[in-house]
Coordinates of C-alpha atoms in Angstrom, one line a residue:
X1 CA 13.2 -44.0 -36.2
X2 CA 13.2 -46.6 -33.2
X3 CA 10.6 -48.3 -34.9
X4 CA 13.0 -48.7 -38.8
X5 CA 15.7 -49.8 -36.7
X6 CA 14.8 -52.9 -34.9
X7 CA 11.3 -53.8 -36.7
X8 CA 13.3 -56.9 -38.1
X9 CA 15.1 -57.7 -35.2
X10 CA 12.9 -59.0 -32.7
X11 CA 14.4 -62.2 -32.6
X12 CA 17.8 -61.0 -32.2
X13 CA 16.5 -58.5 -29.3
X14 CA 14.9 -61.3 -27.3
X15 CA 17.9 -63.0 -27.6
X16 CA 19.8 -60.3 -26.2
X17 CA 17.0 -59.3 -23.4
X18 CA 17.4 -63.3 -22.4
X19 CA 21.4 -62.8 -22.4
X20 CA 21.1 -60.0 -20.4
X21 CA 18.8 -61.5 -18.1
X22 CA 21.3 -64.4 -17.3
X23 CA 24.3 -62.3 -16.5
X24 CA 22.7 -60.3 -14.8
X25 CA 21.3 -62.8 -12.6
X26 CA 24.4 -64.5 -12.2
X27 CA 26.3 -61.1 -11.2
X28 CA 23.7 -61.0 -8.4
X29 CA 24.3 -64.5 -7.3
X30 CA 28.6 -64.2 -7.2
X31 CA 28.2 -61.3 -5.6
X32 CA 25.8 -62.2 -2.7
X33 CA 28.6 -65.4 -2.8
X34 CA 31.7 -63.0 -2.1
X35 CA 30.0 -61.3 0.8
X36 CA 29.8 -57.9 -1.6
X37 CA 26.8 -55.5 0.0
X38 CA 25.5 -54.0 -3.0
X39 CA 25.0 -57.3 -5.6
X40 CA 21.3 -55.4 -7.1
X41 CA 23.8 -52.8 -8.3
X42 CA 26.0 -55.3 -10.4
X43 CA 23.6 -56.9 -11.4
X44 CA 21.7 -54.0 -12.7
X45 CA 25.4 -52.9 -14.3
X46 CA 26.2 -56.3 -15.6
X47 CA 22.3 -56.5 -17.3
X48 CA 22.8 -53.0 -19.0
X49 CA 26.1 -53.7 -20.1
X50 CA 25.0 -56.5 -22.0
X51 CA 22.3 -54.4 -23.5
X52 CA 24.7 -51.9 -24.5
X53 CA 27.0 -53.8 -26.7
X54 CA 24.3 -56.2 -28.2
X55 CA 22.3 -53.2 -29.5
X56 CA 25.8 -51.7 -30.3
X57 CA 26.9 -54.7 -32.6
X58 CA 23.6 -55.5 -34.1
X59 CA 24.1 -55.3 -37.8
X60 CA 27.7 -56.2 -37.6
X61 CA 29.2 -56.9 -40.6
X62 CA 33.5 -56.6 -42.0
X63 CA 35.7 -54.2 -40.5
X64 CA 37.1 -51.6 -42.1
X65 CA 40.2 -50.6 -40.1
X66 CA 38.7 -46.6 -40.4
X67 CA 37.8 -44.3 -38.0
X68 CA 35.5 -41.4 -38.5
X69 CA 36.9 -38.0 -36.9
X70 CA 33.6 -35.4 -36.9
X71 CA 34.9 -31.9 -36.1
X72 CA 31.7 -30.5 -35.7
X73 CA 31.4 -31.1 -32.3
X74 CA 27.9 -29.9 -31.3
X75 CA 26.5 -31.7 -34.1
X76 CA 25.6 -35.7 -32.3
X77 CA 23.6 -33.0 -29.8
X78 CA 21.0 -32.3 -32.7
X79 CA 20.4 -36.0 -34.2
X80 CA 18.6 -38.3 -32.5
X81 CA 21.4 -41.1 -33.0
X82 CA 23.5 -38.8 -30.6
X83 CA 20.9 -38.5 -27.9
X84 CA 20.3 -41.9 -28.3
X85 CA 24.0 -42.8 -27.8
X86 CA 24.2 -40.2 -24.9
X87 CA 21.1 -41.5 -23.1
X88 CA 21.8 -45.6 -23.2
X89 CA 25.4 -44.8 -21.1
X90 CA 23.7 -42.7 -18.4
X91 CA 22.5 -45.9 -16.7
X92 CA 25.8 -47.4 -16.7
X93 CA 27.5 -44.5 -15.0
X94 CA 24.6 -44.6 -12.5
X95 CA 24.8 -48.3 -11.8
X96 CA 28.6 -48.6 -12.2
X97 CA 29.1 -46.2 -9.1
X98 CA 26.2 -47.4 -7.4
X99 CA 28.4 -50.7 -7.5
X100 CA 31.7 -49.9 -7.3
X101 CA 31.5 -46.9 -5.0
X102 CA 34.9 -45.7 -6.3
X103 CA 34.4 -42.4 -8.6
X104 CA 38.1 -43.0 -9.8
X105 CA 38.0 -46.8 -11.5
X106 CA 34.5 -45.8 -12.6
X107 CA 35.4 -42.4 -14.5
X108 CA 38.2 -44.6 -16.4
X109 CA 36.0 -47.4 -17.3
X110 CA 33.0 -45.1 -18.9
X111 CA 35.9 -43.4 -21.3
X112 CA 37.9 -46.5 -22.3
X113 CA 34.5 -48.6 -22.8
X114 CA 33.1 -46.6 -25.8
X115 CA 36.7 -45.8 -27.4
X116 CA 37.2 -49.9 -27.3
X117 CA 33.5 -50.2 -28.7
X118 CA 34.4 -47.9 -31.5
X119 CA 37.9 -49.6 -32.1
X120 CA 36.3 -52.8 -32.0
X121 CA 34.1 -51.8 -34.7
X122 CA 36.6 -50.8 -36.8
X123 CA 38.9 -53.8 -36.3
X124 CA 37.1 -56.9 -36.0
X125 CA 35.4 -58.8 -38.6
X126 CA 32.0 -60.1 -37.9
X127 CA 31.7 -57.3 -35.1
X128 CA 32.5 -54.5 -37.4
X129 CA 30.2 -51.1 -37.8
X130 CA 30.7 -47.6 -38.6
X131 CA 33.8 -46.3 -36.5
X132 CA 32.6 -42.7 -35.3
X133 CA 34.0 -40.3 -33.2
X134 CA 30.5 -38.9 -32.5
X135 CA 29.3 -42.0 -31.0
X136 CA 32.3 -42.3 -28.4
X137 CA 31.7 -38.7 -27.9
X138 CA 27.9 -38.7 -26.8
X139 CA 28.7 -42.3 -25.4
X140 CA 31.3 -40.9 -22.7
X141 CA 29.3 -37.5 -22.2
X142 CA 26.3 -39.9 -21.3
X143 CA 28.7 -42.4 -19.2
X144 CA 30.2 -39.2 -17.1
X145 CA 26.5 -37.8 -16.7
X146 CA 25.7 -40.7 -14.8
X147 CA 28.9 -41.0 -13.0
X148 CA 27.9 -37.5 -11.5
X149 CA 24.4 -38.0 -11.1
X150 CA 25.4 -41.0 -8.6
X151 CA 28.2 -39.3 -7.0
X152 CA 26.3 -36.7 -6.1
X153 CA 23.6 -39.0 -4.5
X154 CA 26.5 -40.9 -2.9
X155 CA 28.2 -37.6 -1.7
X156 CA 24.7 -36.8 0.2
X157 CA 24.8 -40.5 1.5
X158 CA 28.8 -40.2 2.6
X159 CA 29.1 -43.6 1.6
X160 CA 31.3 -42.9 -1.3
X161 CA 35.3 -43.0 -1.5
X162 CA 36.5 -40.4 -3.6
X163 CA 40.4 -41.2 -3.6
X164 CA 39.9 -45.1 -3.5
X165 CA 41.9 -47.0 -5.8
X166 CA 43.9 -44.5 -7.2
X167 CA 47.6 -46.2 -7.8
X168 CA 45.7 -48.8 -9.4
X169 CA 43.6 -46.6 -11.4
X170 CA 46.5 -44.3 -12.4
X171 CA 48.5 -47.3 -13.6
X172 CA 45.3 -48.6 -15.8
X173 CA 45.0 -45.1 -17.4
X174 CA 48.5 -44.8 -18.5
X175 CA 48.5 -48.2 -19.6
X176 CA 45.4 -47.5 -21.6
X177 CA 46.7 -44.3 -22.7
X178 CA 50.0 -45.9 -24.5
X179 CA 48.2 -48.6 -25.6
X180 CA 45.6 -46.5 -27.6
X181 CA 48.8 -44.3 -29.1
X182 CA 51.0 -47.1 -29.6
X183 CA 49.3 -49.8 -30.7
X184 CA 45.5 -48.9 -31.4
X185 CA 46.0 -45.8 -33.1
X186 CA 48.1 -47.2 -36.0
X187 CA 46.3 -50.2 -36.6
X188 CA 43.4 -47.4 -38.2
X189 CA 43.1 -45.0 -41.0
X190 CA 41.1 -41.5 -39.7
X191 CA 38.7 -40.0 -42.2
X192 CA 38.2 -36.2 -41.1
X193 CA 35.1 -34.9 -41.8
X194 CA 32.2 -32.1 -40.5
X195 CA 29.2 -34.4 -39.7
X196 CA 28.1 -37.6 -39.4
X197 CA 24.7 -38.1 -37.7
X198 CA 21.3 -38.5 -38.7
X199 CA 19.2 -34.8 -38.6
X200 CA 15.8 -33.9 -39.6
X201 CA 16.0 -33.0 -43.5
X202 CA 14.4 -29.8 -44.8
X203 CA 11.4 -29.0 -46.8
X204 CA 13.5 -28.9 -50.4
X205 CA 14.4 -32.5 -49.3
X206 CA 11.6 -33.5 -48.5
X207 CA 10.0 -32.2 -52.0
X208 CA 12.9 -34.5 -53.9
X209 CA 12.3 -37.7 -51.8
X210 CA 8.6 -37.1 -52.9
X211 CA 9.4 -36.5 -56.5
X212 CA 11.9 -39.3 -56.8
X213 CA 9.7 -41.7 -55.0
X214 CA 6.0 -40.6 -57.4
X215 CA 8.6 -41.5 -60.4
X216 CA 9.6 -44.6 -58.9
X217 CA 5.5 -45.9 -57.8
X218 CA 3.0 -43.3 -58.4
X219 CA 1.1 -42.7 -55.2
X220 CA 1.3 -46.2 -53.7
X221 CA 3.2 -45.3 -50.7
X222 CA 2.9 -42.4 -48.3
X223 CA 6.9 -41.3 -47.0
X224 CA 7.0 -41.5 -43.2
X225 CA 10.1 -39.8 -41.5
X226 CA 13.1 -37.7 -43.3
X227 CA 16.5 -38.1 -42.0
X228 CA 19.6 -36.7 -43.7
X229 CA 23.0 -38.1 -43.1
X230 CA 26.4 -36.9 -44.2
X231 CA 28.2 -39.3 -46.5
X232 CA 31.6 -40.4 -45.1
X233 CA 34.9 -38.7 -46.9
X234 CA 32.7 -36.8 -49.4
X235 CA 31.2 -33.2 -49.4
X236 CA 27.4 -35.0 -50.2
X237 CA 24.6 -36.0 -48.2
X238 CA 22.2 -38.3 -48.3
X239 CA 18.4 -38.2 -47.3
X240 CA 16.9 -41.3 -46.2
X241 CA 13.4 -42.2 -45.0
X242 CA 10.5 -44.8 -44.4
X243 CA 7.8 -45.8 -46.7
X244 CA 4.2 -47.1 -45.9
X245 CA 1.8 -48.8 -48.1
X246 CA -1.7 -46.9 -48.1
X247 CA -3.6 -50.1 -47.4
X248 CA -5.4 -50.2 -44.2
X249 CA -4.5 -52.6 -41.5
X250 CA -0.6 -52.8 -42.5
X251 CA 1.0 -49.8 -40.7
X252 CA 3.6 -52.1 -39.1
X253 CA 5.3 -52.7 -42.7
X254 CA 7.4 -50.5 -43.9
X255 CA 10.6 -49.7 -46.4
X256 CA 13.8 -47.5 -46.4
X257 CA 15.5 -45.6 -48.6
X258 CA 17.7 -42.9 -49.6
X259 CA 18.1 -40.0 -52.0
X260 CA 21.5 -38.6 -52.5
X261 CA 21.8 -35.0 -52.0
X262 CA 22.3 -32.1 -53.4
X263 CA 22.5 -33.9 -56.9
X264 CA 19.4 -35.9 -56.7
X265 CA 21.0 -38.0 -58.9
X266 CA 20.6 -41.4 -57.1
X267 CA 17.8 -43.2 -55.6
X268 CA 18.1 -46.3 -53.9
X269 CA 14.2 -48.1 -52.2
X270 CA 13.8 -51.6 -50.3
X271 CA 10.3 -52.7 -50.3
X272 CA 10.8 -55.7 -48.9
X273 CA 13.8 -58.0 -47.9
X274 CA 11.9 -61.4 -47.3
X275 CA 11.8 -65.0 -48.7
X276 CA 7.8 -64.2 -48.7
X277 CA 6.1 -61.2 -50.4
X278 CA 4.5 -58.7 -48.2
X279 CA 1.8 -56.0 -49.1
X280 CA 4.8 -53.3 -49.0
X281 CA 5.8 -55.4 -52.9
X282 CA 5.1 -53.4 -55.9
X283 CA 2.3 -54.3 -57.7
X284 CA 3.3 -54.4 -61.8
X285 CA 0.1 -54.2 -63.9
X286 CA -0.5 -57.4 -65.6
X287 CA 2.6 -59.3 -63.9
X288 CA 2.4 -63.0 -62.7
X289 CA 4.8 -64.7 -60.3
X290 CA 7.8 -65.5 -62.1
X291 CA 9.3 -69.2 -62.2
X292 CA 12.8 -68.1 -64.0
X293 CA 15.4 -65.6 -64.9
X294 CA 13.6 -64.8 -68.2
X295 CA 9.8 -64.5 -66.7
X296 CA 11.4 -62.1 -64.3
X297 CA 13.0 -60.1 -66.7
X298 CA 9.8 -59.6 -68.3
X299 CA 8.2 -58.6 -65.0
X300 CA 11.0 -55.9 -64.5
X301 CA 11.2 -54.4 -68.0
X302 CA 7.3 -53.8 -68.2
X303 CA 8.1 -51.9 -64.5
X304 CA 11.1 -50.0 -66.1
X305 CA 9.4 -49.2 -69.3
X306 CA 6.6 -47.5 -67.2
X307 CA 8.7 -45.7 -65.0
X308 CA 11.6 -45.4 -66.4
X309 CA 11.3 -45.0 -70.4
X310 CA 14.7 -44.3 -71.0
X311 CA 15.7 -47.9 -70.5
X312 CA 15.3 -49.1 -73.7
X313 CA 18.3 -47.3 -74.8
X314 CA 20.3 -49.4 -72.2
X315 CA 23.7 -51.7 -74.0
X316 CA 23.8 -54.2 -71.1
X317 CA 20.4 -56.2 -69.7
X318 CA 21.7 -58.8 -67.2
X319 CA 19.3 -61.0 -64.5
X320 CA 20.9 -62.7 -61.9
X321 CA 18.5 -64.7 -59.4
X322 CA 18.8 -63.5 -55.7
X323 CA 20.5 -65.5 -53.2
X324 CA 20.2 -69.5 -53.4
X325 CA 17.3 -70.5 -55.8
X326 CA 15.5 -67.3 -56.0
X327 CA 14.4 -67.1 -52.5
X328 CA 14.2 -63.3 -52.5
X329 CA 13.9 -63.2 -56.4
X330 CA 15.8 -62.0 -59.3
X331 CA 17.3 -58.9 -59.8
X332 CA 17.7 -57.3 -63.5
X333 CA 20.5 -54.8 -64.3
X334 CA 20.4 -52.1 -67.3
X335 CA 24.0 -51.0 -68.1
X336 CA 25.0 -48.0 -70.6
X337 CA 28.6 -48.2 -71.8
X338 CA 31.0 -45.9 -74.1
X339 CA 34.3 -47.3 -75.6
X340 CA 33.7 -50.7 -73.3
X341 CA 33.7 -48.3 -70.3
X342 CA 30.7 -48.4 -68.1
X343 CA 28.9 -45.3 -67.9
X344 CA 27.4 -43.4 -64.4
X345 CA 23.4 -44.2 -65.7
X346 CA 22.6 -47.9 -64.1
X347 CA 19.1 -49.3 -63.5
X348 CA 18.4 -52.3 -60.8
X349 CA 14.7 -53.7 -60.6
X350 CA 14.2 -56.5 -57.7
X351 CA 11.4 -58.5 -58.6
X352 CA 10.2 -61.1 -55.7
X353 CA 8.5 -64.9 -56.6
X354 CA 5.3 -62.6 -56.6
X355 CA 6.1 -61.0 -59.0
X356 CA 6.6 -57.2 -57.2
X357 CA 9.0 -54.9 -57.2
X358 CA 11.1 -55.9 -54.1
X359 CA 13.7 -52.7 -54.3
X360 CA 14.4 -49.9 -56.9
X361 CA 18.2 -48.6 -57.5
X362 CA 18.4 -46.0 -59.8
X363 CA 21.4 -43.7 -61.0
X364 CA 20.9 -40.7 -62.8
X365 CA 24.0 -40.3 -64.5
X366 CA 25.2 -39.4 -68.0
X367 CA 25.0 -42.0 -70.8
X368 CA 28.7 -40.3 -72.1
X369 CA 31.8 -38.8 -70.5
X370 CA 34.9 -38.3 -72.0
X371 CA 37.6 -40.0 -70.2
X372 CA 41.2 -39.9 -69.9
X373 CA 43.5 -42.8 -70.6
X374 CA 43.9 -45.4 -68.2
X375 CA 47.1 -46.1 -67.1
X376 CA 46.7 -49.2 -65.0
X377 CA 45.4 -52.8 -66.7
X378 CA 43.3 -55.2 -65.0
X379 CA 46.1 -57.1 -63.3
X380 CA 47.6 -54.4 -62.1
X381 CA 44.5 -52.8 -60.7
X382 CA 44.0 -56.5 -58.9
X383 CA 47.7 -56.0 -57.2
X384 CA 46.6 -52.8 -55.8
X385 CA 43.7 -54.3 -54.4
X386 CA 45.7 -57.0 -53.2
X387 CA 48.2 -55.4 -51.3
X388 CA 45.7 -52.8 -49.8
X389 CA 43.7 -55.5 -48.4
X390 CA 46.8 -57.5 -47.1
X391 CA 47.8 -54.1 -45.4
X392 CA 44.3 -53.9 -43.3
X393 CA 44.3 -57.5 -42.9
X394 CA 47.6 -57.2 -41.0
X395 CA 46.5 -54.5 -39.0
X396 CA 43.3 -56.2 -37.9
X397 CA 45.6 -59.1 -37.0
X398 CA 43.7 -61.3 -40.2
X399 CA 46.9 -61.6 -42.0
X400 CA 46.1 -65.5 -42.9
X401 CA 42.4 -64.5 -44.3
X402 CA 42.5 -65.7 -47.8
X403 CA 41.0 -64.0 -50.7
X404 CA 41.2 -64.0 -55.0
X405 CA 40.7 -60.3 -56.7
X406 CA 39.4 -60.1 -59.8
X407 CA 39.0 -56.9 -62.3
X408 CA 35.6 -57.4 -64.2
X409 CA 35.0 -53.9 -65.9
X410 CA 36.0 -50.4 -65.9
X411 CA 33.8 -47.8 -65.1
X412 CA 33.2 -43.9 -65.0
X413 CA 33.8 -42.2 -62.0
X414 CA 33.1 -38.5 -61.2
X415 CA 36.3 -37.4 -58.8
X416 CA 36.0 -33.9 -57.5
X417 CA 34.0 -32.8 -61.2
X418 CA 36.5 -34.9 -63.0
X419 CA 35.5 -38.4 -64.8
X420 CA 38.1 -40.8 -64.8
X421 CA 38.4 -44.1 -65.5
X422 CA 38.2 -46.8 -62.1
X423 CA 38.7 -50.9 -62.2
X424 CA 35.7 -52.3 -60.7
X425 CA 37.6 -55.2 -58.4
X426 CA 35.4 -58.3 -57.2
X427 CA 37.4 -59.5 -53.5
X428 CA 35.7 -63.1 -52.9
X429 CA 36.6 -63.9 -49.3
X430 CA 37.7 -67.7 -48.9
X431 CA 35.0 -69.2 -46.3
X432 CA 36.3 -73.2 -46.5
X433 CA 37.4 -74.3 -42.7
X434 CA 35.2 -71.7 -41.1
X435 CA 32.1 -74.1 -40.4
X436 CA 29.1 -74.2 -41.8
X437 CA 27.7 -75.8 -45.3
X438 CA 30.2 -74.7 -48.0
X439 CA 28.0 -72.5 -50.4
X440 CA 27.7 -72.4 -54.1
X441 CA 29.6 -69.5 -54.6
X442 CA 32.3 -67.4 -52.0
X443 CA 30.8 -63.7 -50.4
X444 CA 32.1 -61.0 -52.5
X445 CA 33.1 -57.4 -52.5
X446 CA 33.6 -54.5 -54.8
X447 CA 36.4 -52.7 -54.9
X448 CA 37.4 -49.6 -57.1
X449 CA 40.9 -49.0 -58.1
X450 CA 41.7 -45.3 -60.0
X451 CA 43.4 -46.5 -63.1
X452 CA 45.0 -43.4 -63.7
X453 CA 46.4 -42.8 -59.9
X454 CA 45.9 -46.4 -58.7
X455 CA 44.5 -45.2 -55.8
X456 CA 42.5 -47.8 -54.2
X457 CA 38.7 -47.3 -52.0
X458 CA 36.7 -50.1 -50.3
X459 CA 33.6 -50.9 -50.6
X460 CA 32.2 -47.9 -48.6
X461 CA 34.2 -45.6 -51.2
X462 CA 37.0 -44.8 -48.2
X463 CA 40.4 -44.0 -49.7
X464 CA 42.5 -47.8 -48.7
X465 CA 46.3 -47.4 -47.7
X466 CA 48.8 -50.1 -49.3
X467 CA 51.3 -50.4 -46.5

């Protein structure tokens, strides 16, 4: 799992390691300057904690202003992300005592540190992850573990100070305390649900990833390790797992993908996410390395046709180069639609300059649904996009981000066993005055508005609030 997660992030984890390595040092040196006897300790602290939040916030993307509330309790104790967040705070409970030598400040700090690393996540853009009450959980359990693991060495020792510090500790509690009720706690939206974490998938999972991925390449690739992960504000599930090509001397590449669950109905595989082709591309009999939209397109139907026969009954064929001049390819889109409504059934082929299948995103779904009548129209659908956006932008104390909505389609969604009828809502952000080269075209989001209820969900598919 280790291995998926920071393969392509060596660079980034150096980076950190050489951060680390410099605060850490110059912990040591201030405070062997202020005359304080145990400087090895912060700098030990001072090096993990900057370990701790740059693995934390890798991967940062926008914030979402919503929190994740997992009322299955026990359940971070039987994933591996959970152990994983319980065992990286252990050493900062150890070292934080070991530097401090006051239980009281110390017990504070290791529960307000991972509560402001998940509100952080949810509030910040550019630092913003997955806000999950699992992770503070396991991340306080591991901090407090620690804490007693020292204390108890420090107890033996009698060189510890149990009631030291405790006005001032009292008074940082309570400040904390309102704080998180007052101000923190209504800046975010809570989605409630039973699960969160990754877990080892069972063998009738295991049987549909292998199903899914022999329609999707034949025997190319063997499927490394299962996971299955709760989706977020749903009753679903989704199993995800690795890839490796068969060929020997390559056991380092991999992909990723995931199977949703229990429906089966949609399968989504990342071969490769490079400017250059690797060995993990899939091969298409008889393909050369396209030049243009229209040599790719070629490339991807003869890959659909193969795997996917039903596409030739598709209404929509679209190819879109990926990012600026192709660098990671093209990507081709088949589309079914009903009544100008598009339908559940979608097709996306990836090919790279090679001329491989980069990634697969396929969607099961019907080609026909009967839907009711919508009773929002594209501009209204954009005002409720508008104002549920301004709403989170406030809260995250963004109010003067800029951004255009734009209704592009309406599309079938399946609500609870219902279809209705949901505006698909393009958000581009406005990047001019932030630095940088100006691009050719602003980042973008989807957003979904229910044209019947006008209820509107971010990009994630968590329900948005308007004010």
């Amino acid at each position: 799992m280790f291995t998926a997660i920071f393969q392509h992030h060596v660079g980034y984890l150096a980076a950190c390691l050489l951060t680390a390595l410099v605060l850490g040092g110059a912990a040591w040196a201030l405070a062997r300057r202020l005359g304080n006897p145990h400087s090895v300790w912060w700098a030990g602290l001072v090096f993990t904690l900057t370990g701790v939040l740059g693995v934390t916030f890798m991967n940062a993307g926008p914030a979402s202003s919503t929190c994740v509330l997992n009322h299955q309790l026990d359940e971070p104790f039987h994933t591996t992300q959970g152990l994983w967040n319980l065992a990286m705070m252990v050493p900062v409970g150890i070292l934080a005592l070991m530097a401090v030598r006051r239980p009281l400040p110390v017990l504070v700090g290791v529960v307000v540190l991972p509560l402001g690393i998940e509100f952080t996540q949810a509030t910040v853009d550019g630092l913003g992850r997955v806000c999950d009450s699992s992770d503070a959980e396991m991340n306080i359990l591991g901090g407090l573990a620690g804490l007693a693991a020292a204390a108890t060495v420090l107890t033996v020792r009698r060189s510890l100070t149990w009631l030291a510090g405790l006005k001032g500790t009292l008074i940082t509690a309570a400040t904390f305390l309102i704080l998180g009720t007052g101000v923190a706690s209504p800046m975010l939206d809570y989605t409630n649900v039973d699960g969160t974490g990754l877990s080892a998938a069972d063998s009738d999972q295991k049987r549909a990833v292998g199903t899914a991925v022999k329609e999707a390449f034949g025997d190319r690739y063997t499927i490394g390790q299962f996971y299955e992960q709760p989706c977020v504000g749903a009753p679903c599930k989704n199993v995800i797992f690795n890839l490796h090509s068969r060929e020997k001397g390559y056991s380092q590449e991999f992909g990723h993908g995931s199977l949703s669950w229990p429906d089966k109905k949609h399968l989504n595989v990342l071969l490769e996410n490079r400017d250059r082709p690797t060995v993990m591309g899939y091969p298409v009999p008889g393909a050369k390395a396209p030049a243009t939209a229209k040599e790719a397109y070629r490339v991807a139907e003869s890959y659909a046709r193969q795997q996917y026969p039903w596409v030739k009954d598709a209404d929509v064929r679209q190819t879109d180069a990926v990012s600026d001049e192709a660098r990671l390819g093209w990507i081709t889109k088949w589309r079914w639609t009903h009544d100008g409504v598009l339908m559940p059934r979608m097709l996306d082929v990836q090919v790279d300059k090679a001329g491989q299948v980069a990634q697969v995103d396929v969607t099961l779904g019907p080609t026909r649904v009967n839907l009711p009548k919508g009773k929002l129209d594209a501009k209204q659908a954009e005002n409720a996009v508008g104002k549920a956006l301004a709403a989170r932008l406030r809260s995250n104390g963004s109010a003067d981000a800029a951004f255009q909505a734009k209704a592009f389609a309406v599309k079938a969604e399946d609500e609870d066993g219902t279809w209705t009828p949901n505006w698909l809502v393009n958000v581009s952000w406005d990047t001019e005055g932030q630095g940088g080269e100006s691009q050719d075209s602003p980042p973008q989001e989807t957003y979904r508005v229910d044209a019947i209820s006008g209820q509107v969900y971010d990009i994630g598919g968590v329900p948005m609030k308007s004010r």
